JSON list of C-alpha atoms in Angstrom, two decimals:
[
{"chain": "C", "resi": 43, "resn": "UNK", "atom": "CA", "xyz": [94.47, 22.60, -62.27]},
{"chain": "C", "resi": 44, "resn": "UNK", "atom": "CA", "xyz": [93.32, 23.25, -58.48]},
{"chain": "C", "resi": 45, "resn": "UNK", "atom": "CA", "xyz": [89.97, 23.78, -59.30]},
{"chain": "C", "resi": 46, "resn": "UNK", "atom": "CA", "xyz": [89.41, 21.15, -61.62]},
{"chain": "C", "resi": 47, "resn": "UNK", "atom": "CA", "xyz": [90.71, 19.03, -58.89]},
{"chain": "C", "resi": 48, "resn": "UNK", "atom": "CA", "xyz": [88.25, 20.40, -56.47]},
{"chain": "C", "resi": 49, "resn": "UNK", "atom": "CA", "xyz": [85.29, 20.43, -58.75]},
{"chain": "C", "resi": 50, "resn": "UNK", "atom": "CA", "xyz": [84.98, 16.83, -60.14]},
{"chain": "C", "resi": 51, "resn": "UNK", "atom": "CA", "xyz": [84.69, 15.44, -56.38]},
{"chain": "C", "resi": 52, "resn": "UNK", "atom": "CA", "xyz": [82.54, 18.43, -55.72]},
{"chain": "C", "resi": 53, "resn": "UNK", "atom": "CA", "xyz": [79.82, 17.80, -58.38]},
{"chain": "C", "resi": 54, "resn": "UNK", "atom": "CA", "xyz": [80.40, 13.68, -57.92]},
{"chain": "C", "resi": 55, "resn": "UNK", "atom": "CA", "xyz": [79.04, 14.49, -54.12]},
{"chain": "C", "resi": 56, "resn": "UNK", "atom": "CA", "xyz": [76.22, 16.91, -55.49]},
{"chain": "C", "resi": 57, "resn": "UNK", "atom": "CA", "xyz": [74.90, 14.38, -57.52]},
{"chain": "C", "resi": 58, "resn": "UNK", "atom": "CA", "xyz": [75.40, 11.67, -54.98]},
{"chain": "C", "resi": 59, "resn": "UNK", "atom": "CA", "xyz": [73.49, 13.25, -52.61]},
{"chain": "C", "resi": 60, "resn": "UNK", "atom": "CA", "xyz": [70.91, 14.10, -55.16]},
{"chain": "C", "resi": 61, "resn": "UNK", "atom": "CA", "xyz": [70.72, 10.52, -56.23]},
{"chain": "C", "resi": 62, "resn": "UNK", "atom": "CA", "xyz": [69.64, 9.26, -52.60]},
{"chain": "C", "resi": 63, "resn": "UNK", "atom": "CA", "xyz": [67.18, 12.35, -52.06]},
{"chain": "C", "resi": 64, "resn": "UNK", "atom": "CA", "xyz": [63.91, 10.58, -50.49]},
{"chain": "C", "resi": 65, "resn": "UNK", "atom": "CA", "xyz": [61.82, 13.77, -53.09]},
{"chain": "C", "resi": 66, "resn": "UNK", "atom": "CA", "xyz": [60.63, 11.73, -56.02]},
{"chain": "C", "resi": 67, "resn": "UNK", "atom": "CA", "xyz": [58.60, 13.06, -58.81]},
{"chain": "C", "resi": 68, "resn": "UNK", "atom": "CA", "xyz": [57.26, 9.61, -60.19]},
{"chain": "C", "resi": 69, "resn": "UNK", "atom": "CA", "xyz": [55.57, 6.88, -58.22]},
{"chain": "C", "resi": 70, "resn": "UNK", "atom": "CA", "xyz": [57.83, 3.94, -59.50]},
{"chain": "C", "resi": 71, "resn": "UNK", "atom": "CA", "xyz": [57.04, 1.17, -61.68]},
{"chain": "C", "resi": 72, "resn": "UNK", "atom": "CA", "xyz": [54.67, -1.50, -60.13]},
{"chain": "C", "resi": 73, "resn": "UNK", "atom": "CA", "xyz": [54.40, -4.98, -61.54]},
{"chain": "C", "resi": 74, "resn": "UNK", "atom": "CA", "xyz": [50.63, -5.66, -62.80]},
{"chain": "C", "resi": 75, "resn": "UNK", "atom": "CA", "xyz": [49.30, -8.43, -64.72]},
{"chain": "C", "resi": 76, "resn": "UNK", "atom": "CA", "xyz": [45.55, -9.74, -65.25]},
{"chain": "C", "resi": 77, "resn": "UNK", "atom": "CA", "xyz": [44.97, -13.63, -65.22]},
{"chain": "C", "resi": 78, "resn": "UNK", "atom": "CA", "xyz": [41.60, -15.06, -66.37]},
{"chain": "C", "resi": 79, "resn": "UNK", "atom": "CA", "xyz": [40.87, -18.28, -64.73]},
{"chain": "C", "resi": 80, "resn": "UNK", "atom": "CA", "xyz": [37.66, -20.78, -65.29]},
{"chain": "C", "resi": 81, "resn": "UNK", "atom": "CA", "xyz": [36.06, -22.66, -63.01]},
{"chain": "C", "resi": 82, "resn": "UNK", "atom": "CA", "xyz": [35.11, -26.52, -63.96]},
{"chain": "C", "resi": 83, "resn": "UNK", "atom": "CA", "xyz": [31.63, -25.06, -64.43]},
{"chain": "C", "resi": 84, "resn": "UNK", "atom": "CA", "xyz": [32.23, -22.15, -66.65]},
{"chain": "C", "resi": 85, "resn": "UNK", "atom": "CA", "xyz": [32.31, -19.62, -64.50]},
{"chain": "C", "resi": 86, "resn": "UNK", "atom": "CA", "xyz": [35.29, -16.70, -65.20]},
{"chain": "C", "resi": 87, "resn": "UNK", "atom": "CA", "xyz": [36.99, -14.96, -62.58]},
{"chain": "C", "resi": 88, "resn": "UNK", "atom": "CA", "xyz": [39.57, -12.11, -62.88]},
{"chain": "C", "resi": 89, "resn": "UNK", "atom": "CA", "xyz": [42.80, -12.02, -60.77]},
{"chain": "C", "resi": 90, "resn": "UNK", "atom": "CA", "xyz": [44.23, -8.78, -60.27]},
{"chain": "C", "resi": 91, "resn": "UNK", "atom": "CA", "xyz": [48.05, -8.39, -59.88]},
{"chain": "C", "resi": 92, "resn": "UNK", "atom": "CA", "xyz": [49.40, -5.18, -58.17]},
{"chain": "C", "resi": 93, "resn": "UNK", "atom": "CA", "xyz": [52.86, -5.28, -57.39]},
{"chain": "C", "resi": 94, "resn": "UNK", "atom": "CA", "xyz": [52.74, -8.35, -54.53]},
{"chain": "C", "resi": 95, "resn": "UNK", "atom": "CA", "xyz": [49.20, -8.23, -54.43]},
{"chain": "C", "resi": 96, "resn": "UNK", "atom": "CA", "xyz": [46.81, -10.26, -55.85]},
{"chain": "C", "resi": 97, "resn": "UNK", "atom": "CA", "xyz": [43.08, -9.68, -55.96]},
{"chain": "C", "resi": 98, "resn": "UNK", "atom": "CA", "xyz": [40.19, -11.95, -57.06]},
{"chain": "C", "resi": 99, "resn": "UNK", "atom": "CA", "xyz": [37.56, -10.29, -58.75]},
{"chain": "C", "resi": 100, "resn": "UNK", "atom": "CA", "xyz": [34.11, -10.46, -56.58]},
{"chain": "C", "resi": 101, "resn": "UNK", "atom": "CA", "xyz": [36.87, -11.21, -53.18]},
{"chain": "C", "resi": 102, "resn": "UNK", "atom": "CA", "xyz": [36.34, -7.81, -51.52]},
{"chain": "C", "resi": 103, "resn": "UNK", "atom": "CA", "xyz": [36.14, -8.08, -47.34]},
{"chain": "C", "resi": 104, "resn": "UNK", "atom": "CA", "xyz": [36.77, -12.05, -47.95]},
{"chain": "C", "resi": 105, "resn": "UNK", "atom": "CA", "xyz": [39.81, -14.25, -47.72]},
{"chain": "C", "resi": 106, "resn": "UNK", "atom": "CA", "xyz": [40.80, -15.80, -50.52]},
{"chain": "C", "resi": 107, "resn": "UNK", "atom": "CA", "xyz": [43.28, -18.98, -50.52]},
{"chain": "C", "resi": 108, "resn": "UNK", "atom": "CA", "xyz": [44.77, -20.02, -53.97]},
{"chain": "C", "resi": 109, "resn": "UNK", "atom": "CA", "xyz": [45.74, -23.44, -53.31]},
{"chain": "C", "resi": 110, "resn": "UNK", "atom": "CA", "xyz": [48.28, -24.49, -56.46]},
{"chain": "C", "resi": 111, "resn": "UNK", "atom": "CA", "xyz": [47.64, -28.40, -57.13]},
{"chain": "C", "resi": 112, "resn": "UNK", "atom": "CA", "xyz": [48.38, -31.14, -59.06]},
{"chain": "C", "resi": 113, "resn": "UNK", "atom": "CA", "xyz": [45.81, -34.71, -58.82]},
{"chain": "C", "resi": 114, "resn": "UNK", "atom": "CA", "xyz": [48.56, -36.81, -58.71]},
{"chain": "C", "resi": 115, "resn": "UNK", "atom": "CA", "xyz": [50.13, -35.51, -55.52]},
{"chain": "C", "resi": 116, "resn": "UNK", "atom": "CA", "xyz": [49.32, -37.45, -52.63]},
{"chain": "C", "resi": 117, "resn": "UNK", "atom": "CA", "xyz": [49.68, -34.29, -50.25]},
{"chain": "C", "resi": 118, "resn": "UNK", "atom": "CA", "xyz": [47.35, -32.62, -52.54]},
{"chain": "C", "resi": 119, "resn": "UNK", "atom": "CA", "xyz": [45.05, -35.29, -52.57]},
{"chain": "C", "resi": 120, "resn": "UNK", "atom": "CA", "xyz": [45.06, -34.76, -48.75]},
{"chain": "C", "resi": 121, "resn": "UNK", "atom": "CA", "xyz": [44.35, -31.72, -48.27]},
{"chain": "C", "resi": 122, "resn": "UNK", "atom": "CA", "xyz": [41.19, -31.76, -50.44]},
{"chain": "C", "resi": 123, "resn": "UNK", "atom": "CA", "xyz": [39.16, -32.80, -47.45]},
{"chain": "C", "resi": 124, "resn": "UNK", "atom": "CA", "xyz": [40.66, -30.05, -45.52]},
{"chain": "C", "resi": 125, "resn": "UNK", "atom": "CA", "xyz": [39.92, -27.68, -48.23]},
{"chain": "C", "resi": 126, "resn": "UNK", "atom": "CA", "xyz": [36.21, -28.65, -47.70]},
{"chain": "C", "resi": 127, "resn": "UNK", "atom": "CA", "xyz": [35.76, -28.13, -44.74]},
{"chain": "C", "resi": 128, "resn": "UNK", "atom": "CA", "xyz": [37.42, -25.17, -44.66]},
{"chain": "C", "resi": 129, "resn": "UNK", "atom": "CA", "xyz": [35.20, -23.55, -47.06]},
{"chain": "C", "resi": 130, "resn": "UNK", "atom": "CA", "xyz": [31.51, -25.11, -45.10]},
{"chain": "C", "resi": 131, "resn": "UNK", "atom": "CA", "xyz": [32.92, -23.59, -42.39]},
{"chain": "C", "resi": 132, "resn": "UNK", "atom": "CA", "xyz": [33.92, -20.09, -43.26]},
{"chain": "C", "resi": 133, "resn": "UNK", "atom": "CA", "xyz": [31.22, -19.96, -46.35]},
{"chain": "C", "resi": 134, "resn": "UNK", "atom": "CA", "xyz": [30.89, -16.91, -48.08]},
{"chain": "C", "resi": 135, "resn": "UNK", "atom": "CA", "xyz": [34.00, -15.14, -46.05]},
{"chain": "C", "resi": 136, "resn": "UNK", "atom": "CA", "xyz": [36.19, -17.82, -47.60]},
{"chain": "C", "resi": 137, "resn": "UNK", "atom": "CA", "xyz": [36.97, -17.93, -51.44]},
{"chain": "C", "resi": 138, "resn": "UNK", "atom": "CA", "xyz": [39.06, -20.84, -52.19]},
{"chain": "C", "resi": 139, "resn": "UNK", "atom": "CA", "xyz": [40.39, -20.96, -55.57]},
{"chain": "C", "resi": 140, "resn": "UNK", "atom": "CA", "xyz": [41.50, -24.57, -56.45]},
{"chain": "C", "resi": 141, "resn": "UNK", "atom": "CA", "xyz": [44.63, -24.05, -59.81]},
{"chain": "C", "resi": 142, "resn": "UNK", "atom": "CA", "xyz": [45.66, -27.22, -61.11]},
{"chain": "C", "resi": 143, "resn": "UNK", "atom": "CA", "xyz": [49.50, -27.29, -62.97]},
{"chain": "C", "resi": 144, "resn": "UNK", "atom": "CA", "xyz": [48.18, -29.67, -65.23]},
{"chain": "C", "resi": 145, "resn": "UNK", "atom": "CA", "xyz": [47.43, -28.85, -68.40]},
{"chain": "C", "resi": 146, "resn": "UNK", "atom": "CA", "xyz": [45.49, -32.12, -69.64]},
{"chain": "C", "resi": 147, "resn": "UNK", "atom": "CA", "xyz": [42.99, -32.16, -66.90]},
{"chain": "C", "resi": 148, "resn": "UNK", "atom": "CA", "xyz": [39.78, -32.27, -67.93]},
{"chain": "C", "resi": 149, "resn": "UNK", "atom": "CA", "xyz": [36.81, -30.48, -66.10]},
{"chain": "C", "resi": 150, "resn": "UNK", "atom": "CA", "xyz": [35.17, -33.49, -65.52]},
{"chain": "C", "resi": 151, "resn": "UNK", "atom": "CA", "xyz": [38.54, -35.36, -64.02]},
{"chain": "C", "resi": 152, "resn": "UNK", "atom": "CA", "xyz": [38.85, -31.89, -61.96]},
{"chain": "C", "resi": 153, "resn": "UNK", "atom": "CA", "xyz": [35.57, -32.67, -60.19]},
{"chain": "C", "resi": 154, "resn": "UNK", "atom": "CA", "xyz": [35.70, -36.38, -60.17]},
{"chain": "C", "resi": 155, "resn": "UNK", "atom": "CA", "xyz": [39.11, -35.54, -58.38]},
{"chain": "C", "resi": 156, "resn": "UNK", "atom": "CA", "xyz": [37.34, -33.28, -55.66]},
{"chain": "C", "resi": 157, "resn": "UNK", "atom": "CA", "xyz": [34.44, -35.55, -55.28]},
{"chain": "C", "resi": 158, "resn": "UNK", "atom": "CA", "xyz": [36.82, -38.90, -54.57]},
{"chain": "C", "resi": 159, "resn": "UNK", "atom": "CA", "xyz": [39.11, -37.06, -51.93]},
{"chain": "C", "resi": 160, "resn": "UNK", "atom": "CA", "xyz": [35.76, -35.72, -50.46]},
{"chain": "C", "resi": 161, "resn": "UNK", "atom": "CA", "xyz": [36.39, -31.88, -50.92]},
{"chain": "C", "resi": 162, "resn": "UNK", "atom": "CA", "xyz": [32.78, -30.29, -51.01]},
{"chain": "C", "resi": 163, "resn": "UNK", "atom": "CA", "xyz": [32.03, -27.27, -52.77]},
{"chain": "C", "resi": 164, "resn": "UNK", "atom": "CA", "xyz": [35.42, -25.27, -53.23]},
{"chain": "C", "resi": 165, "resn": "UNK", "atom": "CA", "xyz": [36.45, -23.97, -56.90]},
{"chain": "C", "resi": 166, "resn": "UNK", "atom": "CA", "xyz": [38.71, -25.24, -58.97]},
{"chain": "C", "resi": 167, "resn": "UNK", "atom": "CA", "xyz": [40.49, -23.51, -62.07]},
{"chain": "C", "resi": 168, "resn": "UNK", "atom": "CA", "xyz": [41.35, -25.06, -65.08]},
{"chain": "C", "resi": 169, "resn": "UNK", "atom": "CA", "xyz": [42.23, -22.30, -67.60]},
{"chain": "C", "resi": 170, "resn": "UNK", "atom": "CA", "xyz": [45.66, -21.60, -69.53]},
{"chain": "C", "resi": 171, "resn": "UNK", "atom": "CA", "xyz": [46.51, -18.81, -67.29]},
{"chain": "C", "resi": 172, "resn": "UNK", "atom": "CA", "xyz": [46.35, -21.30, -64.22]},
{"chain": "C", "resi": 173, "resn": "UNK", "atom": "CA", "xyz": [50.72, -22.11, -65.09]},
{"chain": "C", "resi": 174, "resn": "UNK", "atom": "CA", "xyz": [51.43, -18.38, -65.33]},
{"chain": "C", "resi": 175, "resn": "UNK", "atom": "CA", "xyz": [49.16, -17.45, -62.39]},
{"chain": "C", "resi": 176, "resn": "UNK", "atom": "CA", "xyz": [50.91, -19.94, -60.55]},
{"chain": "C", "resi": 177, "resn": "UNK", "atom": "CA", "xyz": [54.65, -18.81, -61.60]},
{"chain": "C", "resi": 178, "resn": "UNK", "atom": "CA", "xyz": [53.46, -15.13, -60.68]},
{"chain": "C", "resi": 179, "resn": "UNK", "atom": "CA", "xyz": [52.86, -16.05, -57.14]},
{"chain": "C", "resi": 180, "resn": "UNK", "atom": "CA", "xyz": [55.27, -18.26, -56.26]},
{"chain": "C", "resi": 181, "resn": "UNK", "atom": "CA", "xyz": [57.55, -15.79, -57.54]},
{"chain": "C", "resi": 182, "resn": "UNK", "atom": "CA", "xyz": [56.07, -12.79, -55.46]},
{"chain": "C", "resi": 183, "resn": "UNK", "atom": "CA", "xyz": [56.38, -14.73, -52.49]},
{"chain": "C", "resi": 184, "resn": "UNK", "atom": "CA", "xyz": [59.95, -15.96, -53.19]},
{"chain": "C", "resi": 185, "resn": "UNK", "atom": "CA", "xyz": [59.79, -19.49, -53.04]},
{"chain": "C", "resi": 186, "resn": "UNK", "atom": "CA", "xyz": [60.83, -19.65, -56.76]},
{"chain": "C", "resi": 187, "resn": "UNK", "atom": "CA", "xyz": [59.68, -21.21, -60.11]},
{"chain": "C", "resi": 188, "resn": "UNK", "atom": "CA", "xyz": [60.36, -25.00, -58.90]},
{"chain": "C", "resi": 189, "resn": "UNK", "atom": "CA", "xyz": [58.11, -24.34, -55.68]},
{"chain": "C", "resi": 190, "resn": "UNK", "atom": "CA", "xyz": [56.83, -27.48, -54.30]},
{"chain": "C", "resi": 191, "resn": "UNK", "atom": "CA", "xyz": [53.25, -28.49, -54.26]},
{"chain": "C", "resi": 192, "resn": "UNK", "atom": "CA", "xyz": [50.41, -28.32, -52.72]},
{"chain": "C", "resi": 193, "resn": "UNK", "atom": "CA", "xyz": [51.21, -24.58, -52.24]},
{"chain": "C", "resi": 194, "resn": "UNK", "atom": "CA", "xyz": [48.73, -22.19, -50.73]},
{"chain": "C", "resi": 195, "resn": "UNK", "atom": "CA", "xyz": [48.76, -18.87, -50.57]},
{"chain": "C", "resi": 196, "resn": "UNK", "atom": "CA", "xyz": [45.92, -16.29, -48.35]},
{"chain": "C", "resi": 197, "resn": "UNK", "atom": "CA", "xyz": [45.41, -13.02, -49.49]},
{"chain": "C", "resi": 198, "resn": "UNK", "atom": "CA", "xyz": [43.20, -10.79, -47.86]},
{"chain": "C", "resi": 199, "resn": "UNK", "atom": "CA", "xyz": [41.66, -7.83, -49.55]},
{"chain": "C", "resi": 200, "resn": "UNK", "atom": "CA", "xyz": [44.65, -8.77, -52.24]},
{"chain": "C", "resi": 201, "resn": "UNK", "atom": "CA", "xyz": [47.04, -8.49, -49.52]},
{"chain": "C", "resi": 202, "resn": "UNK", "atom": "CA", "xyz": [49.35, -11.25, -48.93]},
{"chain": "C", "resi": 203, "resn": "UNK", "atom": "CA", "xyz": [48.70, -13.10, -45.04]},
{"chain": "C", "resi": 204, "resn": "UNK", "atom": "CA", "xyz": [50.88, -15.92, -45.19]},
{"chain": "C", "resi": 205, "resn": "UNK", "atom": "CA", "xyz": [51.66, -19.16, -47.24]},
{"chain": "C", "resi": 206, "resn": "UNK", "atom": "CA", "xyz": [51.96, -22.66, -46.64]},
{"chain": "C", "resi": 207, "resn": "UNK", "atom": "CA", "xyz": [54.72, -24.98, -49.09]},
{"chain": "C", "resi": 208, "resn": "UNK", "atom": "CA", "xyz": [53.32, -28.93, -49.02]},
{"chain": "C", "resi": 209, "resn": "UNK", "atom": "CA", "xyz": [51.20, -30.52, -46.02]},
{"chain": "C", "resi": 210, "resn": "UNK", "atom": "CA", "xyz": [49.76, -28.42, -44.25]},
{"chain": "C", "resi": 211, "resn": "UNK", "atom": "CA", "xyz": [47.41, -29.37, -40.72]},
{"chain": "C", "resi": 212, "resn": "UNK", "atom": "CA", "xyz": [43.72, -28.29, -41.26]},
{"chain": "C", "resi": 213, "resn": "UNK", "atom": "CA", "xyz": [44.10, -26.39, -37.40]},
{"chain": "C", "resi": 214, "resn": "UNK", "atom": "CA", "xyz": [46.96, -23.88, -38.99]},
{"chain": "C", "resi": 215, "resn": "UNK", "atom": "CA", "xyz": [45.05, -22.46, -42.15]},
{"chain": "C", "resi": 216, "resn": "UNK", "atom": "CA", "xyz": [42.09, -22.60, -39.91]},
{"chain": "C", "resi": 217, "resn": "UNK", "atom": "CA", "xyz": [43.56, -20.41, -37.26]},
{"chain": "C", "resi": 218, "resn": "UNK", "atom": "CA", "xyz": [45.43, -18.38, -40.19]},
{"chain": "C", "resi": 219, "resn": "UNK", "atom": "CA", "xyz": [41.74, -17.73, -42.17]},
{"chain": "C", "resi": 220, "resn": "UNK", "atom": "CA", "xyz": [40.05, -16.63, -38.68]},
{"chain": "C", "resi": 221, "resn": "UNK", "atom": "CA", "xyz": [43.23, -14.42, -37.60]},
{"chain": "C", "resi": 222, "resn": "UNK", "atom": "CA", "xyz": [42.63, -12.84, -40.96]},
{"chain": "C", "resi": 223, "resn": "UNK", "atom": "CA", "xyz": [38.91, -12.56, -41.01]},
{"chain": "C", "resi": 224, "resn": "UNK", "atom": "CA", "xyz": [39.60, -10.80, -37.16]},
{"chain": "C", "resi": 225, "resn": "UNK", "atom": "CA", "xyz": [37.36, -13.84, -35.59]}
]
């Protein structure tokens, strides 16, 4: 009876302390996913999920901002200007990827929407995958699946820089994008 009394905490340490060794065999299980998005003019692009990274096909050495919209949102509507300029001024440095919630948008309302709020020549999405693309980051950066909008997100070489939840000032993703870019 004494050394089954001994034994069972015995081997319940052992394999405690084998549980918690830091030597692991497997790499773990990372989250990945592939989203297909389309801009208004056709154009495909390939996002990249990696765990809580997420990289734009063609976005190497560039920053890339995925602003998550809606056209009826007057803070969204706002920062379309902003989102112009931003992209004249950084140009090919700065991908900004435009993904509408909506799901009855048309491409044409899509770029009559951009034109009227004076946004320039950023890209907009409007693709099926746009709503899980969407959940995906929110959800990565933990702001949850009822995340208010406009929410943008930079990413640099698919690593996540910072985010911004509803109005944001033109001078604070500017600043963010340069910081990134080391400018």
């Amino acid at each position: 009876m004494r050394f089954s009394t001994l034994l069972i905490p015995l081997l319940s340490v052992m394999f405690l302390f084998q549980g918690c060794s830091e030597e692991s065999t497997d790499e773990g299980i990372v989250s990945t996913a592939e989203f297909t998005l389309m801009d208004t003019q056709g154009k495909n692009y390939i996002v990249e999920k990696q765990g809580t990274n997420f990289t734009l096909e063609g976005g190497s050495d560039k920053v890339v901002l995925f602003d998550i919209f809606a056209t009826w949102c007057p803070p969204c509507q706002a920062e379309v200007k902003h989102l112009g300029n931003l992209q004249k001024k950084y140009g090919e440095d700065l991908i900004i990827m435009g993904i509408t919630i909506e799901e009855d948008k048309s491409n044409a309302e899509l770029e009559a929407f951009r034109e009227k709020y004076k946004g320039g020549e950023y890209l907009i999405s409007n693709k099926a995958d746009n709503q899980e693309l969407a959940r995906a980051i929110a959800s990565t950066i933990g702001v949850g699946q009822q995340f208010p909008i406009p929410l943008m997100v930079l990413y640099k070489n698919g690593t996540y820089v910072t985010h911004y939840a509803g109005a944001t000032q033109e001078e604070i993703i500017d600043h963010d994008i340069a910081q990134a870019l080391g400018k």
